[in-house]
Amino acid sequence: MTASYPARVATNILPKSVADKLPEAFEEWSFTEETIDHEQAIETCQLCEQEELRYHFEIRNRLTSHTLWVGSQCILKFELSVFEAGRKLSSTDAKRKLERLTQKMRLDSCISALERLAAAEPNPILPNALKYFRQHKRLTPKFAFVVLWRLRVNNIDHSPSFFKVELKRDLHKQHLRDMPLSQVHEIWPALTGAQRQTAMRMGHSAPKT
Ligand SMILES: [Zn+2]
């Protein structure tokens, strides 16, 4: 029989803590600022044993110096300490900080895929797309099409939904409106729900699943 969720957490954390029960043991642990992007959702939380994690966050026990790699949800759920400039953050600010770190890992993974692509293909559009993405953290609809298409063709590992698309300016809306449907479908995974609605109001249709 599989151990229950609270029992699993206790089994994983108590031997590495001084306190002999929960929640006291949680007070000894804090986020170390170390993160890992495993690039695929293949890892397990060493605290609750949740599977299919892509991002690991390291926690450390200040009394025993033991460390564990966990999911951000566990840090928030058990209110493990998260610091900023030596100050312990409120749970709202801790959540915001971990979300920002996750967002940074997503941006970094997009940039590294784009760099690999620009190195693999002498296409003058790609360095410009990379420059644009570094600055705006988004791609124009036209850049998004070229980038996602060429990443796919070159078989470069990437997460299409991490590439956000800029669609506030009229010019970019016009470019999306004029785009052939096959190109719209190429950027579809990168569009938000609201952007997909906009695309459909322009006369495009969703890809068939
Ligand atoms: Zn967990």
Short mmCIF file of C-alpha atoms and ligand atoms in Angstrom, two decimals:
data_model
loop_
_atom_site.label_atom_id
_atom_site.label_comp_id
_atom_site.label_asym_id
_atom_site.label_seq_id
_atom_site.Cartn_x
_atom_site.Cartn_y
_atom_site.Cartn_z
CA MET A 1 0.00 0.00 0.00
CA THR A 2 1.26 3.48 -0.88
CA ALA A 3 1.84 5.73 2.11
CA SER A 4 -0.61 8.60 2.45
CA TYR A 5 0.45 12.09 1.44
CA PRO A 6 1.14 13.47 4.97
CA ALA A 7 2.95 10.23 5.89
CA ARG A 8 5.19 10.51 2.79
CA VAL A 9 6.06 14.13 3.61
CA ALA A 10 6.89 13.20 7.23
CA THR A 11 9.00 10.20 6.15
CA ASN A 12 10.99 12.37 3.76
CA ILE A 13 11.59 15.38 5.98
CA LEU A 14 11.80 14.21 9.62
CA PRO A 15 15.02 12.13 9.32
CA LYS A 16 16.71 15.25 7.89
CA SER A 17 15.32 17.60 10.55
CA VAL A 18 15.89 18.18 14.29
CA ALA A 19 12.19 18.51 15.22
CA ASP A 20 10.50 15.13 15.51
CA LYS A 21 7.10 16.16 14.19
CA LEU A 22 5.27 18.33 11.71
CA PRO A 23 4.68 21.17 11.27
CA GLU A 24 7.58 22.13 13.59
CA ALA A 25 10.16 20.59 11.24
CA PHE A 26 9.02 22.86 8.40
CA GLU A 27 10.28 25.89 10.37
CA GLU A 28 13.88 24.65 9.97
CA TRP A 29 13.71 24.69 6.17
CA SER A 30 14.12 27.51 3.67
CA PHE A 31 14.50 27.99 -0.07
CA THR A 32 18.20 28.30 -1.07
CA GLU A 33 17.63 30.32 -4.30
CA GLU A 34 18.92 27.33 -6.33
CA THR A 35 16.66 26.13 -9.14
CA ILE A 36 16.99 23.59 -11.96
CA ASP A 37 15.09 23.41 -15.23
CA HIS A 38 15.09 19.72 -16.22
CA GLU A 39 13.71 20.75 -19.64
CA GLN A 40 11.09 18.01 -19.47
CA ALA A 41 8.53 17.16 -16.79
CA ILE A 42 10.40 14.10 -15.58
CA GLU A 43 11.45 14.84 -12.00
CA THR A 44 9.95 14.04 -8.61
CA CYS A 45 9.47 16.24 -5.54
CA GLN A 46 11.72 14.83 -2.80
CA LEU A 47 9.23 16.01 -0.18
CA CYS A 48 5.74 14.93 -1.34
CA GLU A 49 6.91 12.64 -4.18
CA GLN A 50 4.77 14.43 -6.75
CA GLU A 51 5.95 13.34 -10.19
CA GLU A 52 6.34 15.02 -13.55
CA LEU A 53 8.00 18.16 -12.29
CA ARG A 54 9.99 20.20 -14.77
CA TYR A 55 11.39 22.68 -12.23
CA HIS A 56 13.17 21.85 -9.02
CA PHE A 57 13.69 24.31 -6.16
CA GLU A 58 16.26 23.53 -3.49
CA ILE A 59 15.44 23.75 0.21
CA ARG A 60 17.92 23.51 3.06
CA ASN A 61 17.59 22.76 6.75
CA ARG A 62 19.53 25.45 8.64
CA LEU A 63 20.21 23.12 11.60
CA THR A 64 21.22 19.89 9.84
CA SER A 65 22.39 21.39 6.50
CA HIS A 66 20.47 18.69 4.64
CA THR A 67 19.02 19.73 1.30
CA LEU A 68 16.08 18.50 -0.79
CA TRP A 69 14.92 19.24 -4.35
CA VAL A 70 11.21 19.99 -4.29
CA GLY A 71 8.40 21.53 -6.33
CA SER A 72 7.51 25.17 -5.72
CA GLN A 73 4.04 24.05 -4.59
CA CYS A 74 5.51 22.31 -1.55
CA ILE A 75 7.46 25.40 -0.52
CA LEU A 76 4.26 27.44 -0.62
CA LYS A 77 1.96 24.81 0.83
CA PHE A 78 4.13 24.13 3.88
CA GLU A 79 5.15 27.79 4.18
CA LEU A 80 8.87 27.07 4.07
CA SER A 81 10.84 30.30 4.41
CA VAL A 82 11.60 32.26 1.28
CA PHE A 83 13.93 35.22 1.72
CA GLU A 84 14.64 38.36 -0.24
CA ALA A 85 17.60 40.51 0.82
CA GLY A 86 17.64 38.80 4.22
CA ARG A 87 13.96 39.43 4.88
CA LYS A 88 11.47 36.55 5.18
CA LEU A 89 8.70 37.06 2.64
CA SER A 90 4.97 36.86 3.32
CA SER A 91 3.25 33.94 1.62
CA THR A 92 1.92 36.25 -1.12
CA ASP A 93 5.38 37.64 -1.83
CA ALA A 94 6.95 34.17 -1.64
CA LYS A 95 4.49 32.96 -4.26
CA ARG A 96 5.29 35.96 -6.45
CA LYS A 97 9.03 35.35 -6.12
CA LEU A 98 8.79 31.63 -7.05
CA GLU A 99 6.54 32.49 -10.01
CA ARG A 100 9.10 35.07 -11.17
CA LEU A 101 11.89 32.49 -10.93
CA THR A 102 9.81 30.00 -12.93
CA GLN A 103 9.12 32.68 -15.53
CA LYS A 104 12.86 33.40 -15.71
CA MET A 105 13.60 29.70 -16.33
CA ARG A 106 10.99 29.72 -19.12
CA LEU A 107 12.57 32.80 -20.71
CA ASP A 108 16.04 31.26 -20.42
CA SER A 109 14.86 28.05 -22.08
CA CYS A 110 13.35 30.08 -24.97
CA ILE A 111 16.56 32.07 -25.38
CA SER A 112 18.72 28.95 -25.37
CA ALA A 113 16.47 27.28 -28.00
CA LEU A 114 16.65 30.46 -30.10
CA GLU A 115 20.44 30.61 -29.78
CA ARG A 116 20.74 26.98 -30.89
CA LEU A 117 18.45 27.70 -33.82
CA ALA A 118 20.36 30.83 -34.89
CA ALA A 119 23.59 28.80 -34.75
CA ALA A 120 22.08 25.93 -36.77
CA GLU A 121 20.62 28.03 -39.58
CA PRO A 122 22.10 31.06 -41.38
CA ASN A 123 18.72 32.77 -41.60
CA PRO A 124 19.05 36.57 -41.08
CA ILE A 125 15.59 36.71 -39.44
CA LEU A 126 16.72 34.57 -36.50
CA PRO A 127 19.30 36.91 -34.88
CA ASN A 128 16.71 39.71 -35.14
CA ALA A 129 14.05 37.52 -33.54
CA LEU A 130 16.49 36.67 -30.73
CA LYS A 131 17.31 40.34 -30.19
CA TYR A 132 13.61 41.22 -30.15
CA PHE A 133 12.81 38.41 -27.72
CA ARG A 134 15.62 39.39 -25.34
CA GLN A 135 14.25 42.90 -25.18
CA HIS A 136 10.48 42.34 -25.20
CA LYS A 137 10.27 38.77 -23.74
CA ARG A 138 7.81 38.18 -26.57
CA LEU A 139 7.85 37.65 -30.32
CA THR A 140 5.84 39.46 -32.99
CA PRO A 141 3.41 37.16 -34.84
CA LYS A 142 5.76 37.03 -37.85
CA PHE A 143 8.84 36.27 -35.74
CA ALA A 144 6.84 33.67 -33.79
CA PHE A 145 5.91 31.88 -36.99
CA VAL A 146 9.48 31.73 -38.33
CA VAL A 147 10.95 30.76 -34.95
CA LEU A 148 8.44 28.00 -34.11
CA TRP A 149 8.51 26.63 -37.67
CA ARG A 150 12.30 26.49 -37.86
CA LEU A 151 12.64 25.08 -34.31
CA ARG A 152 10.27 22.28 -35.32
CA VAL A 153 12.01 21.61 -38.67
CA ASN A 154 15.45 21.61 -37.02
CA ASN A 155 14.14 19.34 -34.29
CA ILE A 156 15.40 21.65 -31.53
CA ASP A 157 13.88 20.85 -28.15
CA HIS A 158 11.57 23.68 -27.03
CA SER A 159 8.20 24.43 -25.41
CA PRO A 160 6.08 26.39 -27.93
CA SER A 161 3.75 27.72 -25.23
CA PHE A 162 6.66 29.53 -23.49
CA PHE A 163 7.08 31.86 -26.48
CA LYS A 164 4.60 34.62 -25.80
CA VAL A 165 3.30 36.61 -28.77
CA GLU A 166 3.02 40.40 -28.92
CA LEU A 167 -0.45 41.35 -30.14
CA LYS A 168 -1.26 44.75 -28.66
CA ARG A 169 -0.25 46.96 -31.56
CA ASP A 170 -2.48 47.38 -34.62
CA LEU A 171 0.43 46.46 -36.88
CA HIS A 172 0.84 43.07 -35.21
CA LYS A 173 -2.92 42.46 -35.29
CA GLN A 174 -2.85 43.25 -39.01
CA HIS A 175 0.00 40.76 -39.51
CA LEU A 176 -1.99 38.07 -37.71
CA ARG A 177 -5.11 38.86 -39.74
CA ASP A 178 -3.17 38.54 -43.03
CA MET A 179 -1.38 35.35 -42.01
CA PRO A 180 -2.12 32.14 -43.93
CA LEU A 181 -3.97 29.66 -41.72
CA SER A 182 -1.08 27.16 -41.71
CA GLN A 183 1.15 29.87 -40.18
CA VAL A 184 -1.51 30.78 -37.60
CA HIS A 185 -1.62 27.13 -36.61
CA GLU A 186 2.15 27.07 -36.22
CA ILE A 187 1.97 29.86 -33.60
CA TRP A 188 -1.29 28.61 -32.05
CA PRO A 189 0.39 26.92 -29.02
CA ALA A 190 2.09 30.24 -28.17
CA LEU A 191 -1.16 32.26 -28.21
CA THR A 192 -3.11 32.92 -25.02
CA GLY A 193 -6.80 32.02 -24.81
CA ALA A 194 -7.75 35.65 -25.47
CA GLN A 195 -5.36 35.86 -28.45
CA ARG A 196 -6.89 32.69 -29.92
CA GLN A 197 -10.34 34.29 -29.63
CA THR A 198 -8.97 37.36 -31.41
CA ALA A 199 -7.56 35.15 -34.17
CA MET A 200 -10.92 33.42 -34.60
CA ARG A 201 -12.75 36.76 -34.76
CA MET A 202 -10.34 37.62 -37.61
CA GLY A 203 -11.65 34.60 -39.51
CA HIS A 204 -8.99 32.04 -38.59
CA SER A 205 -10.00 28.66 -37.22
CA ALA A 206 -8.45 26.58 -34.44
CA PRO A 207 -6.20 23.66 -35.49
CA LYS A 208 -7.97 20.30 -35.56
CA THR A 209 -6.82 18.18 -32.64
ZN ZN B 1 6.14 18.35 -3.34
#
